[in-house]
Amino acid sequence: MIPVMKPWLGAEEAEAAAAAVASGWVAQGPRVAEFERAFAEFIGVPHAIAVSSCTTALHLCLIGAGVGPGDEVIVPSLSFIATANVVHHAGATPVCADVDAVTLNLTPESVRAVTTERTKAVIVVDQGGIPADLDAFASLGLAVVEDAACGAGSTYRGRPVGAGAALAAYSFHPRKLLTTGEGGMVTVQDEQTAVRLRRLREHAMSVSAADRHSSSQPVLEEYLEVAYNYRMTDIQAAIGLIQLRKLPEMVARRRELAARYQDAFSGLAGVTTAADPAYGTTNFQSFWVSWPDLDQEHVLKLLAGHGVSARRGIMASHLEPAYRGRSFAPLPVTERLTRHSVILPLFHQMTTAEQDTVIAAVRDAHGD
Ligand SMILES: *Cc1c(COP(=O)(O)O)cnc(C)c1O
C-alpha cells in the first residue's frame, strides 16, 4: 500500500538520538535548549518552549492568553479534535464556528457570528498547512492563538507561519513534516508570558532541573503554581535539530508533488484541491481533494483497491461522540467539506510512479 504519510528519517537522526543516550542526559536538558533556540530563530520569534505535543502546547497557549473557567473560546469544528479539546483542558467552553471553503479556516465573520460577552479567545488553525489569515482576526478584540500544528514550513505574508502570532503551537507528530516522534513547541512574543509558560511546563519549579544539575552548590527549588509535566526529552530534541535542518527540503519536495497533483486534477469537473491562499504559501502537510458528490466511503475503498491508502477529509469535531449532544450554530461548510473530501498520500520520498498510481486511482473514483 502507498501510505498517506511517511516521515523522512535517516541515519543522521538515529546517530543524534544515540548521542543523546550515550551522553547520559535523556530528559529535558541542553539539547532541548538548543532546539528551542534554533526553532525560535527559524520562525523569527524571541521565545520558543519545547513541550511534549501540540496538544500540551495549545493548553499552555490558552493559559498564556488568560483563558480560564467561565470563558468561551471560538474554534473551528473542522480540525483535529485536539483544537477543541484543549479549551476544556483550560477549563473553558469551546464554541464552534464555520470555515471558509477555500482556506478551510475560520473567518472574522464566522467568529463574530458566535461571539458573546464571555468570548475570551479564538484559535485559528493553519489547516493542513494552509496559513491562517492572522491579520484578519486582529481587530476582533479577542486573544488570538495560532494552532500551527501543521504549519511549520508554511509562510504568511512572507514570514514563517507563527512569526506574527502572540502565541502559536506546533506539532512534531509524524503525521506533520518535522517530527520528533511525539513533541510540540510554543512560540511567544511576550517575555513575561514566556517565563511563566516555561515554568508551567516543568511543574512551575523556580529552578529548572537543568540549572539545578549544572550548579556546584545545592539549589533548593520552590513550586510556584499548580502546574504540569509537559517536557520534551533530549532524545526527541536531538532528532528535532536534524529534522529542522531538513525542513526546507521537505517543504520544497512536498510543493513539487502537490503541484503535480494540482496539474493532474485541474481538468476534472468540479474538483477542488488544497492550494496556496493569496496571502501565503502552504507546506502541503495534507493534500485534500474534493468534489460536490464525492462519496467518501466509496472513494476510500476504490483507492484501497488500487493499493492507495487515503484518509477521510479533515474531521469535524462537533460530529464526534465526544461532542454529540451539544448545541452549536449550524456549520454547513464544515459538514460539506468533511463529508465530500479525502486526503491523498504525500510524503517526502514518494516516487513519481507512486504518485501516478494515486492520480489514476482518483481519476477512476471521479469517473473521468
Ligand atoms: C496534529 C494536530 C494537533 C495535535 O498535535 P499533537 O502533537 O498530536 O498533540 C492539533 N491541532 C491540529 C490542527 C493538528 O493537526
Tab-separated table of C-alpha atoms and ligand atoms in Angstrom:
chain	number	residue	atom	x	y	z
A	1	MET	CA	0.000	0.000	0.000
A	2	ILE	CA	1.138	3.542	-0.711
A	3	PRO	CA	0.942	5.221	2.725
A	4	VAL	CA	-0.763	8.566	3.255
A	5	MET	CA	2.327	9.837	5.104
A	6	LYS	CA	5.801	8.589	5.955
A	7	PRO	CA	8.300	10.645	7.969
A	8	TRP	CA	11.631	11.406	6.326
A	9	LEU	CA	14.046	9.996	8.910
A	10	GLY	CA	17.536	8.604	8.372
A	11	ALA	CA	20.914	7.714	9.822
A	12	GLU	CA	21.541	11.293	11.000
A	13	GLU	CA	18.511	11.248	13.296
A	14	ALA	CA	19.458	7.779	14.586
A	15	GLU	CA	23.005	8.971	15.366
A	16	ALA	CA	21.788	12.139	17.068
A	17	ALA	CA	19.391	10.139	19.265
A	18	ALA	CA	22.166	7.643	20.085
A	19	ALA	CA	24.498	10.501	21.073
A	20	ALA	CA	21.854	11.845	23.455
A	21	VAL	CA	21.504	8.405	25.039
A	22	ALA	CA	25.289	7.985	25.292
A	23	SER	CA	25.606	11.391	26.996
A	24	GLY	CA	23.534	10.116	29.906
A	25	TRP	CA	21.230	13.146	29.695
A	26	VAL	CA	17.978	11.842	28.263
A	27	ALA	CA	15.340	14.093	29.910
A	28	GLN	CA	14.944	17.820	29.159
A	29	GLY	CA	18.435	19.294	29.034
A	30	PRO	CA	20.964	21.010	26.779
A	31	ARG	CA	19.591	19.560	23.521
A	32	VAL	CA	16.083	20.826	24.289
A	33	ALA	CA	17.548	24.291	24.970
A	34	GLU	CA	19.448	24.163	21.672
A	35	PHE	CA	16.355	23.013	19.757
A	36	GLU	CA	14.345	25.873	21.278
A	37	ARG	CA	16.939	28.458	20.207
A	38	ALA	CA	17.137	27.024	16.688
A	39	PHE	CA	13.341	26.875	16.325
A	40	ALA	CA	12.845	30.434	17.634
A	41	GLU	CA	15.416	31.634	15.129
A	42	PHE	CA	13.799	29.688	12.284
A	43	ILE	CA	10.345	31.152	12.982
A	44	GLY	CA	11.704	34.603	13.838
A	45	VAL	CA	10.305	34.976	17.361
A	46	PRO	CA	12.039	35.815	20.646
A	47	HIS	CA	10.914	32.734	22.602
A	48	ALA	CA	10.252	29.061	21.862
A	49	ILE	CA	9.303	26.498	24.519
A	50	ALA	CA	9.576	22.800	23.676
A	51	VAL	CA	6.836	20.555	25.047
A	52	SER	CA	5.514	17.013	24.773
A	53	SER	CA	2.941	17.615	22.000
A	54	CYS	CA	0.976	20.290	20.213
A	55	THR	CA	-1.978	19.455	22.450
A	56	THR	CA	0.028	20.448	25.540
A	57	ALA	CA	1.469	23.427	23.627
A	58	LEU	CA	-2.069	24.660	22.882
A	59	HIS	CA	-3.061	24.225	26.530
A	60	LEU	CA	-0.137	26.439	27.573
A	61	CYS	CA	-1.045	28.991	24.869
A	62	LEU	CA	-4.584	29.268	26.236
A	63	ILE	CA	-3.225	29.811	29.762
A	64	GLY	CA	-0.879	32.417	28.303
A	65	ALA	CA	-3.865	34.126	26.675
A	66	GLY	CA	-5.560	34.320	30.088
A	67	VAL	CA	-8.257	31.736	29.292
A	68	GLY	CA	-9.893	30.072	32.306
A	69	PRO	CA	-13.174	28.766	33.743
A	70	GLY	CA	-16.251	30.690	32.578
A	71	ASP	CA	-14.638	31.759	29.316
A	72	GLU	CA	-15.642	30.743	25.817
A	73	VAL	CA	-13.061	30.088	23.117
A	74	ILE	CA	-14.062	30.029	19.458
A	75	VAL	CA	-12.591	27.165	17.419
A	76	PRO	CA	-13.221	25.621	14.019
A	77	SER	CA	-15.017	22.283	14.302
A	78	LEU	CA	-13.210	21.376	11.072
A	79	SER	CA	-9.891	20.494	12.690
A	80	PHE	CA	-8.172	17.682	14.501
A	81	ILE	CA	-10.213	17.254	17.690
A	82	ALA	CA	-7.332	18.481	19.924
A	83	THR	CA	-8.127	22.064	18.819
A	84	ALA	CA	-11.485	21.850	20.623
A	85	ASN	CA	-10.306	19.573	23.460
A	86	VAL	CA	-7.614	21.955	24.715
A	87	VAL	CA	-10.303	24.532	25.506
A	88	HIS	CA	-11.706	22.021	28.022
A	89	HIS	CA	-8.211	21.395	29.392
A	90	ALA	CA	-8.043	25.136	30.148
A	91	GLY	CA	-11.397	24.935	31.983
A	92	ALA	CA	-13.267	26.924	29.333
A	93	THR	CA	-16.005	26.099	26.806
A	94	PRO	CA	-15.308	25.564	23.085
A	95	VAL	CA	-17.690	27.281	20.675
A	96	CYS	CA	-17.533	26.075	17.082
A	97	ALA	CA	-17.645	28.457	14.133
A	98	ASP	CA	-17.845	27.662	10.419
A	99	VAL	CA	-14.960	27.892	7.958
A	100	ASP	CA	-14.227	29.265	4.511
A	101	ALA	CA	-14.438	26.626	1.754
A	102	VAL	CA	-11.134	27.624	0.138
A	103	THR	CA	-8.793	28.193	3.109
A	104	LEU	CA	-10.622	25.782	5.479
A	105	ASN	CA	-10.117	28.439	8.133
A	106	LEU	CA	-12.412	30.493	10.352
A	107	THR	CA	-13.289	33.934	9.007
A	108	PRO	CA	-13.754	37.148	11.019
A	109	GLU	CA	-17.449	36.992	10.032
A	110	SER	CA	-17.940	33.408	11.236
A	111	VAL	CA	-16.154	34.292	14.501
A	112	ARG	CA	-18.242	37.440	15.014
A	113	ALA	CA	-21.434	35.423	14.470
A	114	VAL	CA	-20.783	33.295	17.579
A	115	THR	CA	-19.022	35.877	19.778
A	116	THR	CA	-20.688	36.549	23.153
A	117	GLU	CA	-19.714	38.649	26.187
A	118	ARG	CA	-17.973	35.517	27.547
A	119	THR	CA	-15.752	35.031	24.485
A	120	LYS	CA	-12.122	35.378	25.521
A	121	ALA	CA	-10.108	33.965	22.646
A	122	VAL	CA	-10.158	32.389	19.220
A	123	ILE	CA	-7.956	29.554	17.944
A	124	VAL	CA	-7.126	29.952	14.266
A	125	VAL	CA	-5.703	26.877	12.545
A	126	ASP	CA	-3.151	26.547	9.743
A	127	GLN	CA	-5.281	23.753	8.378
A	128	GLY	CA	-3.333	21.103	6.503
A	129	GLY	CA	-0.524	23.664	6.363
A	130	ILE	CA	-2.581	26.435	4.731
A	131	PRO	CA	-1.648	29.559	6.714
A	132	ALA	CA	-4.425	31.282	8.639
A	133	ASP	CA	-5.021	34.935	7.707
A	134	LEU	CA	-3.874	36.103	11.139
A	135	ASP	CA	-4.168	39.863	10.456
A	136	ALA	CA	-7.861	39.482	9.638
A	137	PHE	CA	-8.590	38.481	13.257
A	138	ALA	CA	-6.588	41.258	14.923
A	139	SER	CA	-9.458	43.754	15.221
A	140	LEU	CA	-11.990	41.384	16.854
A	141	GLY	CA	-10.931	42.333	20.386
A	142	LEU	CA	-10.142	38.698	21.236
A	143	ALA	CA	-6.913	36.964	22.171
A	144	VAL	CA	-5.746	35.002	19.119
A	145	VAL	CA	-3.919	31.677	19.468
A	146	GLU	CA	-2.489	30.111	16.314
A	147	ASP	CA	-2.801	26.329	16.073
A	148	ALA	CA	0.228	25.882	13.832
A	149	ALA	CA	0.300	22.106	14.428
A	150	CYS	CA	0.566	21.548	10.665
A	151	GLY	CA	2.191	24.888	9.852
A	152	ALA	CA	5.978	24.675	10.336
A	153	GLY	CA	7.431	25.458	6.904
A	154	SER	CA	4.413	27.412	5.634
A	155	THR	CA	4.606	31.183	5.227
A	156	TYR	CA	2.247	34.059	5.929
A	157	ARG	CA	2.850	37.390	4.189
A	158	GLY	CA	6.483	36.471	3.529
A	159	ARG	CA	7.364	35.232	7.039
A	160	PRO	CA	7.274	31.761	8.598
A	161	VAL	CA	3.848	30.855	9.947
A	162	GLY	CA	3.611	31.812	13.627
A	163	ALA	CA	6.090	34.708	13.335
A	164	GLY	CA	3.342	37.290	13.809
A	165	ALA	CA	1.287	35.431	16.434
A	166	ALA	CA	1.311	36.421	20.117
A	167	LEU	CA	1.103	32.684	20.871
A	168	ALA	CA	1.471	29.771	18.457
A	169	ALA	CA	1.631	25.996	18.938
A	170	TYR	CA	3.354	23.463	16.646
A	171	SER	CA	3.227	19.663	16.425
A	172	PHE	CA	6.121	17.294	15.777
A	173	HIS	CA	3.940	14.182	15.406
A	174	PRO	CA	4.998	12.013	12.409
A	175	ARG	CA	1.801	12.995	10.570
A	176	LYS	CA	3.285	16.511	10.255
A	177	LEU	CA	6.536	17.437	8.416
A	178	LEU	CA	9.200	17.925	11.105
A	179	THR	CA	8.923	15.045	13.574
A	180	THR	CA	10.397	14.108	16.943
A	181	GLY	CA	8.148	11.042	17.381
A	182	GLU	CA	5.853	12.993	19.677
A	183	GLY	CA	6.542	16.596	20.551
A	184	GLY	CA	5.476	20.189	20.252
A	185	MET	CA	6.593	23.792	20.584
A	186	VAL	CA	5.097	27.050	21.822
A	187	THR	CA	6.321	30.326	20.335
A	188	VAL	CA	5.695	33.513	22.300
A	189	GLN	CA	6.432	37.188	21.754
A	190	ASP	CA	5.973	38.468	25.319
A	191	GLU	CA	8.866	37.855	27.723
A	192	GLN	CA	6.772	37.576	30.927
A	193	THR	CA	4.405	35.100	29.307
A	194	ALA	CA	7.359	33.068	28.054
A	195	VAL	CA	8.863	32.891	31.561
A	196	ARG	CA	5.551	31.696	33.013
A	197	LEU	CA	4.802	29.104	30.322
A	198	ARG	CA	8.367	27.778	30.522
A	199	ARG	CA	7.795	27.181	34.241
A	200	LEU	CA	4.317	25.703	33.842
A	201	ARG	CA	5.763	23.088	31.507
A	202	GLU	CA	8.009	21.902	34.328
A	203	HIS	CA	5.825	21.755	37.476
A	204	ALA	CA	6.301	25.559	37.900
A	205	MET	CA	9.664	24.908	39.548
A	206	SER	CA	11.521	28.109	40.391
A	207	VAL	CA	14.774	26.457	39.246
A	208	SER	CA	14.855	24.247	36.177
A	209	ALA	CA	16.179	20.697	36.563
A	210	ALA	CA	18.933	21.548	34.074
A	211	ASP	CA	20.068	24.571	36.134
A	212	ARG	CA	19.949	22.607	39.382
A	213	HIS	CA	22.068	19.781	37.941
A	214	SER	CA	24.657	22.129	36.471
A	215	SER	CA	25.136	24.023	39.747
A	216	SER	CA	28.040	23.011	42.004
A	217	GLN	CA	26.100	24.230	45.047
A	218	PRO	CA	22.892	22.688	46.359
A	219	VAL	CA	19.911	24.614	44.957
A	220	LEU	CA	16.506	24.369	46.610
A	221	GLU	CA	13.586	24.866	44.273
A	222	GLU	CA	10.071	26.109	45.016
A	223	TYR	CA	6.881	25.203	43.186
A	224	LEU	CA	5.198	28.491	42.335
A	225	GLU	CA	1.849	27.311	40.900
A	226	VAL	CA	-0.070	24.095	40.370
A	227	ALA	CA	1.402	23.073	37.027
A	228	TYR	CA	2.222	20.243	34.631
A	229	ASN	CA	4.852	17.933	33.257
A	230	TYR	CA	4.794	18.854	29.562
A	231	ARG	CA	8.529	18.373	28.958
A	232	MET	CA	10.221	17.158	25.799
A	233	THR	CA	13.176	14.765	26.177
A	234	ASP	CA	16.720	15.467	24.960
A	235	ILE	CA	16.428	12.376	22.723
A	236	GLN	CA	13.490	13.979	20.936
A	237	ALA	CA	15.237	17.361	20.709
A	238	ALA	CA	18.350	15.723	19.192
A	239	ILE	CA	16.141	14.325	16.422
A	240	GLY	CA	14.316	17.648	16.123
A	241	LEU	CA	17.541	19.572	15.486
A	242	ILE	CA	18.328	17.362	12.480
A	243	GLN	CA	14.746	17.487	11.229
A	244	LEU	CA	14.644	21.293	11.483
A	245	ARG	CA	17.674	21.488	9.172
A	246	LYS	CA	15.875	19.230	6.676
A	247	LEU	CA	12.580	21.134	6.836
A	248	PRO	CA	13.183	23.491	3.855
A	249	GLU	CA	13.960	20.480	1.657
A	250	MET	CA	10.835	18.693	2.919
A	251	VAL	CA	8.695	21.710	2.050
A	252	ALA	CA	10.233	22.071	-1.407
A	253	ARG	CA	9.608	18.411	-2.239
A	254	ARG	CA	6.021	18.477	-0.950
A	255	ARG	CA	5.279	21.588	-3.000
A	256	GLU	CA	6.675	19.864	-6.098
A	257	LEU	CA	4.481	16.809	-5.547
A	258	ALA	CA	1.451	18.974	-4.744
A	259	ALA	CA	1.902	20.926	-7.987
A	260	ARG	CA	1.878	17.612	-9.891
A	261	TYR	CA	-1.384	16.629	-8.187
A	262	GLN	CA	-2.906	20.033	-8.934
A	263	ASP	CA	-1.949	19.727	-12.597
A	264	ALA	CA	-3.326	16.212	-12.862
A	265	PHE	CA	-6.702	17.113	-11.310
A	266	SER	CA	-7.195	20.548	-12.871
A	267	GLY	CA	-9.205	19.079	-15.738
A	268	LEU	CA	-11.614	17.023	-13.598
A	269	ALA	CA	-15.108	18.514	-13.386
A	270	GLY	CA	-15.962	20.162	-10.056
A	271	VAL	CA	-12.690	19.177	-8.376
A	272	THR	CA	-11.029	21.465	-5.842
A	273	THR	CA	-7.752	20.738	-4.067
A	274	ALA	CA	-5.539	22.139	-1.332
A	275	ALA	CA	-3.797	25.258	-2.649
A	276	ASP	CA	-1.856	28.351	-1.580
A	277	PRO	CA	-4.045	31.201	-0.350
A	278	ALA	CA	-3.483	34.695	-1.807
A	279	TYR	CA	-1.510	35.810	1.272
A	280	GLY	CA	0.919	32.941	1.811
A	281	THR	CA	2.291	29.526	0.962
A	282	THR	CA	1.389	26.111	2.336
A	283	ASN	CA	3.797	23.288	3.157
A	284	PHE	CA	1.039	20.906	1.956
A	285	GLN	CA	1.081	18.967	5.233
A	286	SER	CA	-2.155	17.499	3.882
A	287	PHE	CA	-3.232	17.348	0.261
A	288	TRP	CA	-7.002	17.112	0.111
A	289	VAL	CA	-9.196	16.754	-2.937
A	290	SER	CA	-12.930	17.380	-3.059
A	291	TRP	CA	-15.842	17.369	-5.498
A	292	PRO	CA	-19.519	18.042	-4.837
A	293	ASP	CA	-20.904	14.476	-4.802
A	294	LEU	CA	-17.700	12.744	-3.640
A	295	ASP	CA	-18.777	9.644	-1.691
A	296	GLN	CA	-16.022	9.226	0.878
A	297	GLU	CA	-16.528	5.547	1.665
A	298	HIS	CA	-16.749	4.618	-1.990
A	299	VAL	CA	-13.640	6.631	-2.915
A	300	LEU	CA	-11.548	5.317	0.003
A	301	LYS	CA	-12.492	1.726	-0.868
A	302	LEU	CA	-11.728	2.249	-4.527
A	303	LEU	CA	-8.345	3.827	-3.754
A	304	ALA	CA	-7.528	0.937	-1.396
A	305	GLY	CA	-8.274	-1.396	-4.310
A	306	HIS	CA	-5.570	0.436	-6.283
A	307	GLY	CA	-3.130	-0.009	-3.359
A	308	VAL	CA	-3.563	3.578	-2.176
A	309	SER	CA	-4.065	4.377	1.498
A	310	ALA	CA	-6.015	7.637	1.714
A	311	ARG	CA	-7.892	9.270	4.609
A	312	ARG	CA	-11.273	10.862	5.059
A	313	GLY	CA	-11.245	14.649	4.797
A	314	ILE	CA	-10.367	16.800	7.783
A	315	MET	CA	-12.608	15.774	10.663
A	316	ALA	CA	-15.466	17.810	12.076
A	317	SER	CA	-15.127	17.638	15.862
A	318	HIS	CA	-18.784	18.502	16.549
A	319	LEU	CA	-19.895	15.300	14.767
A	320	GLU	CA	-17.805	13.038	17.031
A	321	PRO	CA	-19.325	11.209	20.030
A	322	ALA	CA	-17.210	13.383	22.368
A	323	TYR	CA	-19.146	16.487	21.292
A	324	ARG	CA	-22.514	14.986	20.425
A	325	GLY	CA	-25.481	16.487	22.227
A	326	ARG	CA	-24.025	19.973	22.468
A	327	SER	CA	-25.639	22.763	20.581
A	328	PHE	CA	-23.557	24.674	18.092
A	329	ALA	CA	-24.588	27.173	15.427
A	330	PRO	CA	-25.174	25.492	12.032
A	331	LEU	CA	-21.879	24.579	10.343
A	332	PRO	CA	-22.882	23.905	6.723
A	333	VAL	CA	-19.473	24.457	5.078
A	334	THR	CA	-17.731	22.317	7.716
A	335	GLU	CA	-20.197	19.454	7.238
A	336	ARG	CA	-19.942	19.600	3.456
A	337	LEU	CA	-16.118	19.661	3.447
A	338	THR	CA	-15.683	16.865	5.956
A	339	ARG	CA	-18.088	14.596	4.010
A	340	HIS	CA	-17.005	15.321	0.465
A	341	SER	CA	-13.224	15.363	0.643
A	342	VAL	CA	-10.378	12.873	1.041
A	343	ILE	CA	-6.701	13.304	1.914
A	344	LEU	CA	-4.249	11.736	-0.554
A	345	PRO	CA	-0.779	10.262	0.056
A	346	LEU	CA	2.007	12.832	0.056
A	347	PHE	CA	5.414	12.170	1.609
A	348	HIS	CA	8.996	13.217	1.016
A	349	GLN	CA	10.223	10.001	-0.550
A	350	MET	CA	7.125	9.402	-2.681
A	351	THR	CA	8.139	8.410	-6.207
A	352	THR	CA	6.612	9.733	-9.405
A	353	ALA	CA	5.396	6.209	-10.172
A	354	GLU	CA	3.644	6.023	-6.792
A	355	GLN	CA	2.054	9.389	-7.372
A	356	ASP	CA	0.889	8.317	-10.839
A	357	THR	CA	-0.827	5.307	-9.246
A	358	VAL	CA	-2.684	7.677	-6.891
A	359	ILE	CA	-3.615	10.008	-9.745
A	360	ALA	CA	-5.006	7.141	-11.838
A	361	ALA	CA	-6.991	5.869	-8.851
A	362	VAL	CA	-8.504	9.320	-8.183
A	363	ARG	CA	-9.424	9.700	-11.874
A	364	ASP	CA	-11.121	6.309	-11.680
A	365	ALA	CA	-13.018	7.299	-8.498
A	366	HIS	CA	-14.093	10.599	-10.016
A	367	GLY	CA	-15.387	8.780	-13.096
A	368	ASP	CA	-13.418	10.782	-15.683
B	1	LIG	C1	-1.993	17.209	14.838
B	1	LIG	C2	-2.791	18.346	15.289
B	1	LIG	C3	-2.914	18.688	16.646
B	1	LIG	C4	-2.357	17.821	17.757
B	1	LIG	O1	-0.980	17.675	17.707
B	1	LIG	P1	-0.270	16.620	18.694
B	1	LIG	O2	1.182	16.965	18.594
B	1	LIG	O3	-0.582	15.252	18.193
B	1	LIG	O4	-0.814	16.857	20.063
B	1	LIG	C5	-3.612	19.827	16.974
B	1	LIG	N1	-4.191	20.600	16.028
B	1	LIG	C6	-4.114	20.292	14.724
B	1	LIG	C7	-4.762	21.189	13.725
B	1	LIG	C8	-3.429	19.157	14.301
B	1	LIG	O5	-3.397	18.829	13.000
